Amino acid sequence: MATSTIDALNAHTANQEAEVQARRKRARRTAWIVGGIAIAIFLLSILQMLNV
């Protein structure tokens, strides 16, 4: 009985770890996208300022 409980807890912990890694991967991708947009806006504002 104790072994099956421990196995179930280990499986649950492994599942949580996989979810955390997936969340971090999505967060990293979102950060890159937002950062890219911010840099694009920054560069466009510099170009606009130079053209005026």
PDB file of C-alpha atoms in Angstrom:
ATOM      1  CA  MET A   1       0.000   0.000   0.000  1.00  0.00           C
ATOM      2  CA  ALA A   2       2.756   2.446   0.908  1.00  0.00           C
ATOM      3  CA  THR A   3       4.621   1.768  -2.327  1.00  0.00           C
ATOM      4  CA  SER A   4       1.598   2.530  -4.492  1.00  0.00           C
ATOM      5  CA  THR A   5       1.030   5.764  -2.575  1.00  0.00           C
ATOM      6  CA  ILE A   6       4.661   6.789  -3.063  1.00  0.00           C
ATOM      7  CA  ASP A   7       4.505   5.864  -6.753  1.00  0.00           C
ATOM      8  CA  ALA A   8       1.358   7.936  -7.159  1.00  0.00           C
ATOM      9  CA  LEU A   9       2.999  10.897  -5.411  1.00  0.00           C
ATOM     10  CA  ASN A  10       6.126  10.588  -7.583  1.00  0.00           C
ATOM     11  CA  ALA A  11       3.996  10.442 -10.736  1.00  0.00           C
ATOM     12  CA  HIS A  12       2.074  13.509  -9.559  1.00  0.00           C
ATOM     13  CA  THR A  13       5.325  15.362  -8.805  1.00  0.00           C
ATOM     14  CA  ALA A  14       6.753  14.451 -12.220  1.00  0.00           C
ATOM     15  CA  ASN A  15       3.551  15.687 -13.857  1.00  0.00           C
ATOM     16  CA  GLN A  16       3.761  18.973 -11.962  1.00  0.00           C
ATOM     17  CA  GLU A  17       7.402  19.372 -12.995  1.00  0.00           C
ATOM     18  CA  ALA A  18       6.459  18.817 -16.643  1.00  0.00           C
ATOM     19  CA  GLU A  19       3.707  21.429 -16.326  1.00  0.00           C
ATOM     20  CA  VAL A  20       6.141  23.920 -14.764  1.00  0.00           C
ATOM     21  CA  GLN A  21       8.655  23.358 -17.559  1.00  0.00           C
ATOM     22  CA  ALA A  22       5.944  23.808 -20.187  1.00  0.00           C
ATOM     23  CA  ARG A  23       4.786  27.015 -18.473  1.00  0.00           C
ATOM     24  CA  ARG A  24       8.370  28.326 -18.404  1.00  0.00           C
ATOM     25  CA  LYS A  25       8.775  27.533 -22.093  1.00  0.00           C
ATOM     26  CA  ARG A  26       5.596  29.445 -22.939  1.00  0.00           C
ATOM     27  CA  ALA A  27       6.641  32.342 -20.701  1.00  0.00           C
ATOM     28  CA  ARG A  28      10.061  32.498 -22.363  1.00  0.00           C
ATOM     29  CA  ARG A  29       8.471  32.531 -25.832  1.00  0.00           C
ATOM     30  CA  THR A  30       6.049  35.272 -24.746  1.00  0.00           C
ATOM     31  CA  ALA A  31       8.924  37.315 -23.328  1.00  0.00           C
ATOM     32  CA  TRP A  32      10.836  37.041 -26.615  1.00  0.00           C
ATOM     33  CA  ILE A  33       7.768  38.123 -28.582  1.00  0.00           C
ATOM     34  CA  VAL A  34       7.029  41.093 -26.313  1.00  0.00           C
ATOM     35  CA  GLY A  35      10.704  42.065 -26.304  1.00  0.00           C
ATOM     36  CA  GLY A  36      10.843  41.902 -30.078  1.00  0.00           C
ATOM     37  CA  ILE A  37       7.777  44.113 -30.387  1.00  0.00           C
ATOM     38  CA  ALA A  38       9.244  46.601 -27.892  1.00  0.00           C
ATOM     39  CA  ILE A  39      12.531  46.782 -29.819  1.00  0.00           C
ATOM     40  CA  ALA A  40      10.651  47.200 -33.112  1.00  0.00           C
ATOM     41  CA  ILE A  41       8.628  50.093 -31.681  1.00  0.00           C
ATOM     42  CA  PHE A  42      11.808  51.649 -30.279  1.00  0.00           C
ATOM     43  CA  LEU A  43      13.587  51.412 -33.642  1.00  0.00           C
ATOM     44  CA  LEU A  44      10.566  52.763 -35.496  1.00  0.00           C
ATOM     45  CA  SER A  45      10.391  55.730 -33.125  1.00  0.00           C
ATOM     46  CA  ILE A  46      14.085  56.488 -33.749  1.00  0.00           C
ATOM     47  CA  LEU A  47      13.560  56.242 -37.509  1.00  0.00           C
ATOM     48  CA  GLN A  48      10.541  58.532 -37.303  1.00  0.00           C
ATOM     49  CA  MET A  49      12.525  61.056 -35.258  1.00  0.00           C
ATOM     50  CA  LEU A  50      15.406  61.007 -37.783  1.00  0.00           C
ATOM     51  CA  ASN A  51      13.069  61.492 -40.739  1.00  0.00           C
ATOM     52  CA  VAL A  52      11.507  64.606 -39.212  1.00  0.00           C
TER      53      VAL A  52
END
